[in-house]
Coordinates of C-alpha atoms in Angstrom, one line a residue:
X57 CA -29.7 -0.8 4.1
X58 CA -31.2 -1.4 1.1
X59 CA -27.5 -2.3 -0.4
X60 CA -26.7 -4.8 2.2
X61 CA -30.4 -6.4 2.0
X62 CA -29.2 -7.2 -2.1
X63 CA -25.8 -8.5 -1.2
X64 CA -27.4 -10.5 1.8
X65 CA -30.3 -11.6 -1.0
X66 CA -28.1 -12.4 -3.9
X67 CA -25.5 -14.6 -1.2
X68 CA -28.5 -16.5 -0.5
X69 CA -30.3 -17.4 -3.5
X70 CA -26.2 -17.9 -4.6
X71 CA -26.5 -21.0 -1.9
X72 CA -29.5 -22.1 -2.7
X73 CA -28.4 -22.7 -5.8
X74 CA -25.3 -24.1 -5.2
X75 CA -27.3 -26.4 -3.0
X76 CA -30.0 -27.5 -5.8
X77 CA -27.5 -27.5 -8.4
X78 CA -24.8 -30.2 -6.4
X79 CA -28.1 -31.8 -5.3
X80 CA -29.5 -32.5 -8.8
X81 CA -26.3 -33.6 -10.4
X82 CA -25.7 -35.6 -7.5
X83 CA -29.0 -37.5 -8.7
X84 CA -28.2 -37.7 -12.1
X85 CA -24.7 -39.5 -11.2
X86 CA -26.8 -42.0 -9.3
X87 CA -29.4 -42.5 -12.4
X88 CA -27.3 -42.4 -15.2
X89 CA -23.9 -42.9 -14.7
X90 CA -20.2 -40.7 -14.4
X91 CA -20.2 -37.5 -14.8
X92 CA -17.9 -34.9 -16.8
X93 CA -17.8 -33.2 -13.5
X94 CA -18.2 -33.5 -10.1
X95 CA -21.7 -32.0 -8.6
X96 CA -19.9 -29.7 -6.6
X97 CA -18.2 -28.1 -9.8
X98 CA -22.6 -27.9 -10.8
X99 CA -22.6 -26.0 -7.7
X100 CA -20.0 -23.5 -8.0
X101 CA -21.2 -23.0 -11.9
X102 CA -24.2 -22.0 -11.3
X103 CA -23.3 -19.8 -7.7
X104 CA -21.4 -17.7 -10.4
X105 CA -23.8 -17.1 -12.6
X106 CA -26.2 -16.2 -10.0
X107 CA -23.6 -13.7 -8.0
X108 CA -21.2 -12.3 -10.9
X109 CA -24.4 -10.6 -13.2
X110 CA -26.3 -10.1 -10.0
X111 CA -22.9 -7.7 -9.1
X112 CA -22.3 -6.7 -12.8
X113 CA -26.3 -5.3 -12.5
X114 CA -25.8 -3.6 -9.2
X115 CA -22.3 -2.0 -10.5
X116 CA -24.2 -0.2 -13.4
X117 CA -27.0 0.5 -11.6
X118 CA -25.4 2.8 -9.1
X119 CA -23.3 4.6 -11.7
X120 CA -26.8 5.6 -13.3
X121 CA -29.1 5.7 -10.5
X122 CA -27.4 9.2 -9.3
X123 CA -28.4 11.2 -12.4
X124 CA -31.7 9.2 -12.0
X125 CA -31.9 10.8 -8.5
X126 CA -30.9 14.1 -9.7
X127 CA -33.4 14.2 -12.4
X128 CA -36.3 13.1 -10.3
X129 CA -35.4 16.1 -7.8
X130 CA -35.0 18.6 -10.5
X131 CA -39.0 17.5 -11.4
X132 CA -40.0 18.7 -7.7
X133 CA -41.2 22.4 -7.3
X134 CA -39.1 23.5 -4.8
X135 CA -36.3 22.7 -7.8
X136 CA -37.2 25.8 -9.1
X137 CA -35.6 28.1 -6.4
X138 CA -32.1 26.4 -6.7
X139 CA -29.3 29.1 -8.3
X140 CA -29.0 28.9 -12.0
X141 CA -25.2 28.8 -11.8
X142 CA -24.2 25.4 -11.8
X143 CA -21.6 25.2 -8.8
X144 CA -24.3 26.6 -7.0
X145 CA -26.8 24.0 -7.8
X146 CA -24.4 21.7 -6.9
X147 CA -23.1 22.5 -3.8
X148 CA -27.5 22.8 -2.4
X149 CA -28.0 19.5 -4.0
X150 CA -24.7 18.2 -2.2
X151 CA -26.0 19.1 0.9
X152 CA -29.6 18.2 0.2
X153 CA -28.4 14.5 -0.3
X154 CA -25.8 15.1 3.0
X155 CA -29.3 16.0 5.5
X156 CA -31.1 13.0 3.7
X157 CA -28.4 10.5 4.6
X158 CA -28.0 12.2 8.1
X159 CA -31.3 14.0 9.1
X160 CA -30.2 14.7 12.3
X161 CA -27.5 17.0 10.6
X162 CA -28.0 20.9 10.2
X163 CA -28.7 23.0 6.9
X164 CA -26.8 25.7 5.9
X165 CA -29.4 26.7 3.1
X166 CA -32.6 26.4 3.7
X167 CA -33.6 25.0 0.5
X168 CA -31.3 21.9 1.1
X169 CA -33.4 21.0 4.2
X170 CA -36.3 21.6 1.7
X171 CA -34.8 19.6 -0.4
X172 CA -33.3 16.9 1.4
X173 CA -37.1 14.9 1.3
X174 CA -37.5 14.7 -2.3
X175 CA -33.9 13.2 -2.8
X176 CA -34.5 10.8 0.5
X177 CA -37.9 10.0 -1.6
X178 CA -35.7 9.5 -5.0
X179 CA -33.3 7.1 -3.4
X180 CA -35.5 4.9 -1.8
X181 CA -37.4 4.8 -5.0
X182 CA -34.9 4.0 -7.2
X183 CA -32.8 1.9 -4.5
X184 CA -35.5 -0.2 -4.9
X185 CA -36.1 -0.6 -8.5
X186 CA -32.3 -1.0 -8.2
X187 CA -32.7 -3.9 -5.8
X188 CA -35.9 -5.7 -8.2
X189 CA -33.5 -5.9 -11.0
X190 CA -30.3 -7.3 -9.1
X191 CA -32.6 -10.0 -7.6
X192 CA -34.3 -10.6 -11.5
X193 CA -30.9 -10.9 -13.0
X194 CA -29.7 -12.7 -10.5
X195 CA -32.5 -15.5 -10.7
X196 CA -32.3 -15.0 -14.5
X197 CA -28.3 -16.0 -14.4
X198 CA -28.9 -18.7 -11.9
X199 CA -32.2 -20.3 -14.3
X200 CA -30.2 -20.4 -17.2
X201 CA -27.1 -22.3 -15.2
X202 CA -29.5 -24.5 -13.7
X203 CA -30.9 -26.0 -17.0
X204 CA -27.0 -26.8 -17.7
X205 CA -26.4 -29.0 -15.0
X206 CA -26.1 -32.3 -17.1
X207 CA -24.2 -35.4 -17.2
X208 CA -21.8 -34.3 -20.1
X209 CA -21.7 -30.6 -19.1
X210 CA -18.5 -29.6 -18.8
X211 CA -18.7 -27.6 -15.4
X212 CA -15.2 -27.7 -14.4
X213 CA -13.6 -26.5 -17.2
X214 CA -16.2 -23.4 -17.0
X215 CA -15.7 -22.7 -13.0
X216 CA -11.8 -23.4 -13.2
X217 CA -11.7 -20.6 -16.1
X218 CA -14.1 -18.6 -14.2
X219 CA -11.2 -18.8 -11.2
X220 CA -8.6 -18.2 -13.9
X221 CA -10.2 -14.9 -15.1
X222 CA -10.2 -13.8 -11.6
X223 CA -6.5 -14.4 -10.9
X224 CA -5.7 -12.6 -13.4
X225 CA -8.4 -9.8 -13.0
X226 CA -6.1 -9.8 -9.6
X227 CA -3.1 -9.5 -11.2
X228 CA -3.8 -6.6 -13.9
X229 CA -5.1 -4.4 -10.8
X230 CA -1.9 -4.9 -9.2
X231 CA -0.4 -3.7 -12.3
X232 CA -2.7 -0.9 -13.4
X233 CA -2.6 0.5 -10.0
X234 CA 1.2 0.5 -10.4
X235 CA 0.7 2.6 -13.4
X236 CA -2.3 4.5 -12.1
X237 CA 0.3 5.5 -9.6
X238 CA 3.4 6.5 -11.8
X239 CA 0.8 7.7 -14.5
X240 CA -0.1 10.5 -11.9
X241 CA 3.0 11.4 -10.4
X242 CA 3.9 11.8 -14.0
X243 CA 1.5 14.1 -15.2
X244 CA 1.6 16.3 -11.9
X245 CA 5.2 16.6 -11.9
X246 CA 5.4 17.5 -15.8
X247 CA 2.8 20.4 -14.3
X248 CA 5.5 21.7 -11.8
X249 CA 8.5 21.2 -14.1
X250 CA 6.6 23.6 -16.5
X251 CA 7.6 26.5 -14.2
X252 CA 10.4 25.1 -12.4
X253 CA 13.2 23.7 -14.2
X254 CA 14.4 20.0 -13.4
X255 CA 17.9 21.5 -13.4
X256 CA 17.4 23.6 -11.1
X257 CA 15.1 21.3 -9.0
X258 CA 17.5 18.1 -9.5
X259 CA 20.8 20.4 -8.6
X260 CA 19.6 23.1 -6.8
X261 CA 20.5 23.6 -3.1
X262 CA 18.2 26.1 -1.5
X263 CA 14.7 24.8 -0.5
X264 CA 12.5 27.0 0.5
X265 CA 8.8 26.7 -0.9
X266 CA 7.2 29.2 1.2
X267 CA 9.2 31.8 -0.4
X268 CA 8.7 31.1 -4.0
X269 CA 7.7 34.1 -6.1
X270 CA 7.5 34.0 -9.9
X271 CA 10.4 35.4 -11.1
X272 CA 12.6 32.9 -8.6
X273 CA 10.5 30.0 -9.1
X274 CA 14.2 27.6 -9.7
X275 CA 15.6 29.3 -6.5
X276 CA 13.1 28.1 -4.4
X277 CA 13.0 24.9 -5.4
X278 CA 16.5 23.3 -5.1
X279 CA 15.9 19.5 -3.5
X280 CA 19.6 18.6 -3.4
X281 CA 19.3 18.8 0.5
X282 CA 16.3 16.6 0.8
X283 CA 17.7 13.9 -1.1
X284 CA 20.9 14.4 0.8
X285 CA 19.0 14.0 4.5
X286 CA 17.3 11.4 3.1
X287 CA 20.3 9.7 2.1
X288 CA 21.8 10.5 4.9
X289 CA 19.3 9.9 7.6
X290 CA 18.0 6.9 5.8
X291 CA 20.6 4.9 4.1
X292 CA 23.7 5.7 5.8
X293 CA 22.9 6.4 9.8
X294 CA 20.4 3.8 9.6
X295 CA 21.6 1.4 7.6
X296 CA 25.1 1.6 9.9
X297 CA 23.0 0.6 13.2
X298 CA 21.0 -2.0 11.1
X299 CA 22.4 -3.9 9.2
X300 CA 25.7 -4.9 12.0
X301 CA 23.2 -5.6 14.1
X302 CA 20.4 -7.0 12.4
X303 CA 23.0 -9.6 10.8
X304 CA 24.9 -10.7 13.7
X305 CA 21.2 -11.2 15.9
X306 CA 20.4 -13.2 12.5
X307 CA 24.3 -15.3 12.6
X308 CA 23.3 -15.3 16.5
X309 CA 20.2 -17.1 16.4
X310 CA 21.2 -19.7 13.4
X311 CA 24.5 -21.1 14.2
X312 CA 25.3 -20.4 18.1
X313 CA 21.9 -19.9 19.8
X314 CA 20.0 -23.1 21.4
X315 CA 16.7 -23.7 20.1
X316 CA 15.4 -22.8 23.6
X317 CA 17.3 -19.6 23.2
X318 CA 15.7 -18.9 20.0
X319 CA 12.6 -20.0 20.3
X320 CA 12.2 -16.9 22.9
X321 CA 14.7 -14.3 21.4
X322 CA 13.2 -14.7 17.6
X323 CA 9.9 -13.4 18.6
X324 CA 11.5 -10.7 21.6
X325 CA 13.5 -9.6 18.4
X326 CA 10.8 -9.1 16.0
X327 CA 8.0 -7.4 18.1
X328 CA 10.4 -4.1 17.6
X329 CA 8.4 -4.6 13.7
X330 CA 5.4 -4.3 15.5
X331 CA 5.6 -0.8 16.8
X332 CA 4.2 2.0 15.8
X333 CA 6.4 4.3 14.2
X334 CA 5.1 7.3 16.3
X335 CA 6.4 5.6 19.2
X336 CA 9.3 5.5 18.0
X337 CA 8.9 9.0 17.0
X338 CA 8.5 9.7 20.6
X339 CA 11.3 8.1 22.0
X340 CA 13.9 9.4 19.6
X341 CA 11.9 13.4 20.6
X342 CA 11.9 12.3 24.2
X343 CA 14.8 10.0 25.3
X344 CA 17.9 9.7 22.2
X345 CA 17.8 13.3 20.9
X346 CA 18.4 14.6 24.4
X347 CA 21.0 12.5 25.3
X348 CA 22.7 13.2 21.6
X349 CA 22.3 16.8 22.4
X350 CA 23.6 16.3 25.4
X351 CA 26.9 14.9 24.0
X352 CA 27.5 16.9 21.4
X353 CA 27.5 19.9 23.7
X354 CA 30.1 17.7 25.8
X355 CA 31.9 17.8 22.5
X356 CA 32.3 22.1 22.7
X357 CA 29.7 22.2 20.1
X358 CA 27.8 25.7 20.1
X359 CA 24.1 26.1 20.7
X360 CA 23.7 22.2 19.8
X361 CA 20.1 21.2 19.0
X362 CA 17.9 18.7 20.2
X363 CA 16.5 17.7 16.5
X364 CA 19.6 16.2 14.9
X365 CA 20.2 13.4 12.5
X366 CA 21.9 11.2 14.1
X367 CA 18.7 10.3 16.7
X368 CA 16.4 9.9 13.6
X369 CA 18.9 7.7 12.1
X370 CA 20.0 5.9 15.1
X371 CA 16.3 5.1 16.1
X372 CA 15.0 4.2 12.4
X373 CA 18.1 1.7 12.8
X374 CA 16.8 0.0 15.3
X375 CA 13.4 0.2 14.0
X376 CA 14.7 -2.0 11.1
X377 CA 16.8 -4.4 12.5
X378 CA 13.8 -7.3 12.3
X379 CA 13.9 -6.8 8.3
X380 CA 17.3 -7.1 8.4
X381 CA 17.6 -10.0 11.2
X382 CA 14.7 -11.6 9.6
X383 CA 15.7 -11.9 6.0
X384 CA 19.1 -12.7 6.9
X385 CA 18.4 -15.3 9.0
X386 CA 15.9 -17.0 6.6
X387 CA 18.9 -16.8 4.1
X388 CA 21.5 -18.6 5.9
X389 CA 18.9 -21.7 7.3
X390 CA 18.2 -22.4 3.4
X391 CA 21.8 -22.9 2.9
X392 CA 22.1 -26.7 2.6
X393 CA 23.9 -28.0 5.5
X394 CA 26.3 -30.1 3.6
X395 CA 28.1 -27.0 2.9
X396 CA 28.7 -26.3 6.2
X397 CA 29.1 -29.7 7.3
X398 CA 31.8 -30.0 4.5
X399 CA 33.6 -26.7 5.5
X400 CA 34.1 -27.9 9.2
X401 CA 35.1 -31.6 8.5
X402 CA 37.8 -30.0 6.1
X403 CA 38.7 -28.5 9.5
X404 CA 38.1 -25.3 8.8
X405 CA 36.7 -23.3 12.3
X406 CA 33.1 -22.4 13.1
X407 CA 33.5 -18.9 12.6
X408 CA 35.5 -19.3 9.5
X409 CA 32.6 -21.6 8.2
X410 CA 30.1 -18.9 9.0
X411 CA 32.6 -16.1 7.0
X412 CA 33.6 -17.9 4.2
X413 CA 30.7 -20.7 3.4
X414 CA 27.5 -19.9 4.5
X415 CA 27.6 -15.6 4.3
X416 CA 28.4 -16.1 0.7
X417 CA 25.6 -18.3 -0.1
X418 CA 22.8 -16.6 1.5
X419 CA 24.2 -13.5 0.3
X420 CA 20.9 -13.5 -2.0
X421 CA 18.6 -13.3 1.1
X422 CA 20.9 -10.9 3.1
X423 CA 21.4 -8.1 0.2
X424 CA 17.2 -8.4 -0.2
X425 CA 16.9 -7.8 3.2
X426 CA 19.2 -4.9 3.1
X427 CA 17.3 -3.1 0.3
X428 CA 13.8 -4.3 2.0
X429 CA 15.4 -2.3 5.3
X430 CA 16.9 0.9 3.0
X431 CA 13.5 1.2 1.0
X432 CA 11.5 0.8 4.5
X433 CA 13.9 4.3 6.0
X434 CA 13.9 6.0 3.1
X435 CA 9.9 6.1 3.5
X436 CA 10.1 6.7 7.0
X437 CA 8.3 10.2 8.2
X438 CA 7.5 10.1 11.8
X439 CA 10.8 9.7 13.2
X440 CA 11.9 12.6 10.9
X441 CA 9.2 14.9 12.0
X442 CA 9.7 14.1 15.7
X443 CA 13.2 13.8 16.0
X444 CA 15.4 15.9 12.9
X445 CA 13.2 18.6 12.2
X446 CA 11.9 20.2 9.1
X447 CA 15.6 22.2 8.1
X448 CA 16.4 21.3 4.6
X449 CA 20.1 21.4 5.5
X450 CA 22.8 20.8 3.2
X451 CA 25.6 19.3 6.2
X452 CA 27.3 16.3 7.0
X453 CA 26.9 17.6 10.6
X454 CA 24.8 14.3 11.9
X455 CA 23.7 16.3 15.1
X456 CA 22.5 19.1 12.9
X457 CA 19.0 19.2 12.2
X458 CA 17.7 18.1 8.3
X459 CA 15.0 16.5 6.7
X460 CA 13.8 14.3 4.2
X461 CA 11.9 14.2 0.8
X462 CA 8.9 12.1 2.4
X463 CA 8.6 14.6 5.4
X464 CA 8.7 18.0 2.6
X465 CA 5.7 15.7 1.0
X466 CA 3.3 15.4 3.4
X467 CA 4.1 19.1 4.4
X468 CA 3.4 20.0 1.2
X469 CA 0.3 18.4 0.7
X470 CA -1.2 19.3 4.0
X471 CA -3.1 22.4 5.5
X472 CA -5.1 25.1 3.3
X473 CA -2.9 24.9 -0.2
X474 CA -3.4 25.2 -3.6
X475 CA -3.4 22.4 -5.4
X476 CA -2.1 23.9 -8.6
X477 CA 0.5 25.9 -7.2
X478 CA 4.2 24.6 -7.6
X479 CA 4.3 24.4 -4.1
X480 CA 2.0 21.9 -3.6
X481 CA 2.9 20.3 -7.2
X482 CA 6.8 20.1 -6.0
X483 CA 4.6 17.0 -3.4
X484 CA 4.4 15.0 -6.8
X485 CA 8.1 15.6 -8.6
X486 CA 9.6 14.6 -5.0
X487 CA 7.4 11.7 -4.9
X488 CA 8.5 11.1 -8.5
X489 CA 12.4 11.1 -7.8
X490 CA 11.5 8.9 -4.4
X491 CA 10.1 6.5 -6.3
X492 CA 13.3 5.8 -9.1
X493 CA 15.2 6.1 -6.6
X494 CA 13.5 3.5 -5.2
X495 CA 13.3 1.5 -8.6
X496 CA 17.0 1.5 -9.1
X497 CA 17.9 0.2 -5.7
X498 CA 15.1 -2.8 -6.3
X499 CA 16.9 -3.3 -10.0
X500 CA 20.7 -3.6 -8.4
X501 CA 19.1 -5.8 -5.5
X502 CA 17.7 -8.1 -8.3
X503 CA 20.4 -7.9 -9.8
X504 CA 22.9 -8.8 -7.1
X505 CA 20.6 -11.8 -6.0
X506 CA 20.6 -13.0 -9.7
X507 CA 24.3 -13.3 -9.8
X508 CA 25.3 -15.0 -6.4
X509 CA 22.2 -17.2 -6.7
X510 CA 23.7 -18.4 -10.3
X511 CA 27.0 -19.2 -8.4
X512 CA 25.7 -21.0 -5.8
X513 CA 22.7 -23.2 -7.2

């Protein structure tokens, strides 16, 4: 509460001085003259400096106002019965501040409900003094942009900087989240490659975590077959269903569909993007595993089973056709239309235009479609868990049952596990591979879109 009466605080006196400030220069461009900036640039100078400190304040106060708390309840009496180990203390003090945020909630130790008062007491104390010195800074800022709103003040060239910095600020936490990311897959992977070798992890072809002892660590940990189901699953089954169909709805709707046609099939088309991918889970469990099971015991398979490959591949096919369709058929209405025009009044056929002309030239758009559909399988997990199972199965069997690297990671890193074991760490080294994987495919998409686009600008 106290939080949201600041913010609701500072956005007001931010307005009323957004208000004064446009208001006053507004004057002094009637009295005096032109000035370097418009009054709403005097506006949005000094809303900054009456929001960005008032933030800036509130930030540091509530990364110091916890050890404030903590020392204020250390100074009560009943502080003295708390355990003089310190994960003790901490875990009474955790729940002392968990009853004072939910009262209503139960104690397990008694001296957290007698606790829970004197932190309540703290926050509110220091919430406040927290809240006094937002609003002071914030009417300090704001003061001290007011008495700059002037004729010759350059207030335009300060706010459009200000905007600047925060474009960028935007783009570096794009960036350092990026590396935040591969920093930590990093470092926890080097953690499980210390007792597993990345020989043996990289070529290995047993996977079985659950069994991993210390003297047969690299035994255990052979990924060849997750890599292979999700090759297999992801970028071959799926990509076969896809990408036919997903270019030839997109060749479809651009050069033979009316625009009534289209205007209703585009959309029909593209709502498959908006389902969830547990529903598609279920209907590959439910309705295509069966009927693959079916047919592969039509076949004189023996004991065939209902979690196979080919219904997680089939179903993640069709659950990326609209990337493919979509991209594809963006790429081939930027190709100019001279080209085709050109192509049929050198009397070539529609269909030959289509082959030889305009596939070609949105090639670009088609092959980052493609990789946009193979990245989106390879991190597909539902499907998998529903519909191939959790074997880590070394096969080119597609109505056998396998898995893939993303469904091993969440099954790694869920339930009652140790973090530090290799087990769990082995989450982090598949997430590494996964993602160069993922890397190189982006790099030879790039790559391919650089080259055609060069020979067709």
């Amino acid at each position: 509460m106290i939080l949201t009466g600041v913010l609701l605080a500072v956005l007001g006196l931010g307005l009323v001085g957004w208000f004064a400030a446009r208001g006053r220069a507004r004057l002094l461009h009637t009295g005096r003259g032109t000035l370097h900036s418009m009054p709403g640039y005097h506006g949005w100078h000094v809303l900054l400096w009456i929001v960005v400190p008032a933030l800036i304040a509130w930030g540091a106060w509530s990364a110091i106002m916890p050890g404030l708390v903590d020392g204020a309840v250390m100074t009560d009496p009943a502080a003295a019965q708390l355990p003089a180990d310190a994960m003790g203390r901490a875990a009474v003090l955790s729940e002392a501040k968990a009853i004072a945020d939910n009262p209503g909630q139960a104690a397990f130790n008694p001296l957290a409900q007698t606790l829970s008062e004197p932190v309540r007491a703290a926050h509110q104390r220091f919430g406040l003094i927290g809240a006094l010195l937002v609003v002071i800074v914030a009417l300090a800022g704001g003061g001290w942009a007011f008495t700059k709103v002037r004729a010759n003040y350059p207030a335009r060239s300060r706010v459009e900087r200000a905007v600047l910095g925060v474009l960028l600020l935007a783009s570096l936490m794009a960036i350092l989240t990026t590396f935040g990311i591969v920093a930590s897959l990093v470092f926890e992977a080097g953690m499980f490659f210390k007792d597993v070798s990345p020989i043996d992890f990289l070529l290995g072809t047993h996977w079985s975590p659950g069994s991993a002892r210390g003297d047969n660590l690299g035994e255990s940990f052979g990924a060849v077959p997750l890599f292979w189901g999700t090759i297999y699953i992801g970028a071959i089954i799926a990509m076969v269903v896809a990408i036919p169909l997903g270019l030839m709805s997109a060749i479809y709707l651009t050069q033979y569909a009316t625009p009534a046609i289209r205007r209703w099939l585009k959309p029909v088309l593209e709502i498959l993007a908006g389902i969830p991918t547990v529903v598609y889970g279920y209907f590959a469990a439910l309705t295509v595993a069966p009927i693959f099971r079916d047919f592969a015991g039509s076949l004189g398979m023996p004991n065939p089973s209902t979690e196979s490959a080919l219904a997680a591949g089939v179903v993640m096919g069709v659950m990326i056709i609209p990337f493919v369709s979509s991209m594809a058929d963006d790429a081939l209405a930027a190709v100019p239309r001279a080209m085709s025009d050109g192509s049929l009044a050198l009397g070539a056929t529609k269909s030959e235009t289509i082959k030889k002309v305009l596939l070609p030239a949105a090639l670009p758009g088609i092959v980052a479609g493609v990789m946009l559909a193979v990245s989106r399988a390879i991190g597909e997990t539902m499907i998998v868990v529903m519909a191939a199972g959790a074997a880590a199965n070394l096969s080119a069997n597609p109505f056998a049952s396998m898995t893939t690297v993303t469904y091993q990671i969440v099954q790694m890193l869920t339930g009652d596990q140790e973090f530090n074991s290799p087990k769990t760490l082995s989450a982090f080294a598949l997430g590494l591979v996964l993602f160069i994987v993922t890397l190189i495919l982006n790099i030879i998409a790039l790559r391919v879109v650089k080259r055609f686009r060069e020979a067709y600008e």
